[in-house]
PDB file of C-alpha atoms in Angstrom:
ATOM      1  CA  PRO H   1     -37.282   6.344  47.596  1.00 84.00           C
ATOM      2  CA  PRO H   2     -40.340   6.934  45.403  1.00 88.00           C
ATOM      3  CA  ASP H   3     -39.075  10.312  44.182  1.00 92.00           C
ATOM      4  CA  LYS H   4     -35.871   8.692  42.855  1.00 92.00           C
ATOM      5  CA  GLN H   5     -37.460   5.793  40.962  1.00 94.00           C
ATOM      6  CA  LYS H   6     -37.169   7.478  37.553  1.00 95.00           C
ATOM      7  CA  GLU H   7     -33.458   8.135  38.008  1.00 94.00           C
ATOM      8  CA  LEU H   8     -32.877   4.595  39.269  1.00 93.00           C
ATOM      9  CA  ARG H   9     -34.641   3.151  36.226  1.00 93.00           C
ATOM     10  CA  GLU H  10     -32.475   5.290  33.948  1.00 93.00           C
ATOM     11  CA  ALA H  11     -29.380   4.092  35.805  1.00 91.00           C
ATOM     12  CA  SER H  12     -30.450   0.482  35.415  1.00 92.00           C
ATOM     13  CA  VAL H  13     -30.970   1.008  31.678  1.00 93.00           C
ATOM     14  CA  GLN H  14     -27.459   2.466  31.389  1.00 91.00           C
ATOM     15  CA  LEU H  15     -25.980  -0.408  33.358  1.00 91.00           C
ATOM     16  CA  ASP H  16     -27.836  -2.959  31.243  1.00 92.00           C
ATOM     17  CA  ALA H  17     -26.607  -1.306  28.043  1.00 93.00           C
ATOM     18  CA  LYS H  18     -23.006  -1.310  29.291  1.00 92.00           C
ATOM     19  CA  MET H  19     -23.275  -4.972  30.312  1.00 92.00           C
ATOM     20  CA  ARG H  20     -24.685  -5.904  26.897  1.00 93.00           C
ATOM     21  CA  GLU H  21     -21.854  -3.992  25.227  1.00 92.00           C
ATOM     22  CA  ILE H  22     -19.247  -5.875  27.263  1.00 91.00           C
ATOM     23  CA  ARG H  23     -20.970  -9.217  26.716  1.00 92.00           C
ATOM     24  CA  GLY H  24     -21.125  -8.474  22.983  1.00 94.00           C
ATOM     25  CA  SER H  25     -17.387  -7.850  22.801  1.00 93.00           C
ATOM     26  CA  GLY H  26     -16.825 -11.511  23.688  1.00 90.00           C
ATOM     27  CA  LYS H  27     -13.788 -10.671  25.832  1.00 88.00           C
ATOM     28  CA  VAL H  28     -15.394 -11.146  29.255  1.00 87.00           C
ATOM     29  CA  PHE H  29     -17.380 -14.197  30.352  1.00 90.00           C
ATOM     30  CA  GLY H  30     -19.675 -14.687  33.320  1.00 91.00           C
ATOM     31  CA  SER H  31     -22.430 -12.403  34.556  1.00 90.00           C
ATOM     32  CA  GLU H  32     -20.543 -11.355  37.680  1.00 91.00           C
ATOM     33  CA  ARG H  33     -17.406 -10.417  35.744  1.00 90.00           C
ATOM     34  CA  ILE H  34     -19.458  -8.541  33.172  1.00 92.00           C
ATOM     35  CA  ALA H  35     -21.243  -6.640  35.984  1.00 92.00           C
ATOM     36  CA  VAL H  36     -17.918  -5.730  37.609  1.00 91.00           C
ATOM     37  CA  MET H  37     -16.439  -4.579  34.298  1.00 91.00           C
ATOM     38  CA  ALA H  38     -19.557  -2.509  33.581  1.00 92.00           C
ATOM     39  CA  ALA H  39     -19.343  -0.926  37.044  1.00 91.00           C
ATOM     40  CA  LEU H  40     -15.656  -0.144  36.524  1.00 91.00           C
ATOM     41  CA  ASN H  41     -16.295   1.372  33.109  1.00 89.00           C
ATOM     42  CA  LEU H  42     -19.187   3.505  34.325  1.00 91.00           C
ATOM     43  CA  THR H  43     -17.211   4.657  37.356  1.00 89.00           C
ATOM     44  CA  TYR H  44     -14.253   5.572  35.160  1.00 88.00           C
ATOM     45  CA  GLU H  45     -16.533   7.555  32.826  1.00 89.00           C
ATOM     46  CA  LEU H  46     -18.061   9.342  35.811  1.00 87.00           C
ATOM     47  CA  MET H  47     -14.620  10.213  37.190  1.00 85.00           C
ATOM     48  CA  GLN H  48     -13.476  11.518  33.803  1.00 84.00           C
ATOM     49  CA  SER H  49     -16.599  13.640  33.524  1.00 82.00           C
ATOM     50  CA  SER H  50     -16.124  14.952  37.043  1.00 78.00           C
ATOM     51  CA  MET H  51     -12.478  15.814  36.401  1.00 75.00           C
ATOM     52  CA  SER H  52     -13.424  17.593  33.188  1.00 74.00           C
ATOM     53  CA  SER H  53     -16.084  19.600  35.024  1.00 72.00           C
ATOM     54  CA  SER H  54     -13.612  20.451  37.767  1.00 71.00           C
ATOM     55  CA  GLY H  55     -11.120  21.713  35.202  1.00 73.00           C
ATOM     56  CA  GLU H  56     -13.798  23.855  33.575  1.00 74.00           C
ATOM     57  CA  GLU H  57     -14.748  25.312  36.967  1.00 74.00           C
ATOM     58  CA  GLN H  58     -11.128  26.232  37.615  1.00 78.00           C
ATOM     59  CA  LYS H  59     -10.901  27.986  34.236  1.00 77.00           C
ATOM     60  CA  LEU H  60     -14.080  29.925  34.977  1.00 74.00           C
ATOM     61  CA  SER H  61     -12.781  30.921  38.406  1.00 78.00           C
ATOM     62  CA  LYS H  62      -9.556  32.228  36.871  1.00 80.00           C
ATOM     63  CA  LEU H  63     -11.476  34.202  34.254  1.00 77.00           C
ATOM     64  CA  GLU H  64     -13.745  35.640  36.928  1.00 81.00           C
ATOM     65  CA  ALA H  65     -10.725  36.720  38.978  1.00 81.00           C
ATOM     66  CA  GLN H  66      -9.184  38.372  35.914  1.00 79.00           C
ATOM     67  CA  MET H  67     -12.425  40.206  35.191  1.00 78.00           C
ATOM     68  CA  ASP H  68     -12.589  41.405  38.797  1.00 76.00           C
ATOM     69  CA  GLN H  69      -9.027  42.740  38.531  1.00 79.00           C
ATOM     70  CA  ILE H  70      -9.777  44.553  35.278  1.00 78.00           C
ATOM     71  CA  LEU H  71     -12.957  46.096  36.664  1.00 72.00           C
ATOM     72  CA  ALA H  72     -11.210  47.131  39.876  1.00 76.00           C
ATOM     73  CA  ALA H  73      -8.426  48.779  37.854  1.00 76.00           C
ATOM     74  CA  LYS H  74     -10.947  50.680  35.740  1.00 72.00           C
ATOM     75  CA  GLU H  75     -12.857  51.843  38.819  1.00 69.00           C
ATOM     76  CA  SER H  76      -9.711  53.183  40.451  1.00 71.00           C
ATOM     77  CA  ARG H  77      -8.904  55.432  37.460  1.00 67.00           C
TER      78      ARG H  77
END
């Protein structure tokens, strides 16, 4: 879609950079294999980022619950 073109270009730049990095390592040969390795690496990074964010959200939820308990205790005094 036209409103997503900027994001798609940025994604293609990231993918190209990852493919160049893999190609430069000299460990993987062939465009298709390099593309698959780049996709795997980017997916892994995305999953790690998502898991980190999820963990942070859980910490914030716990802190919020603790704050609610403390405030409720103070109000009942």
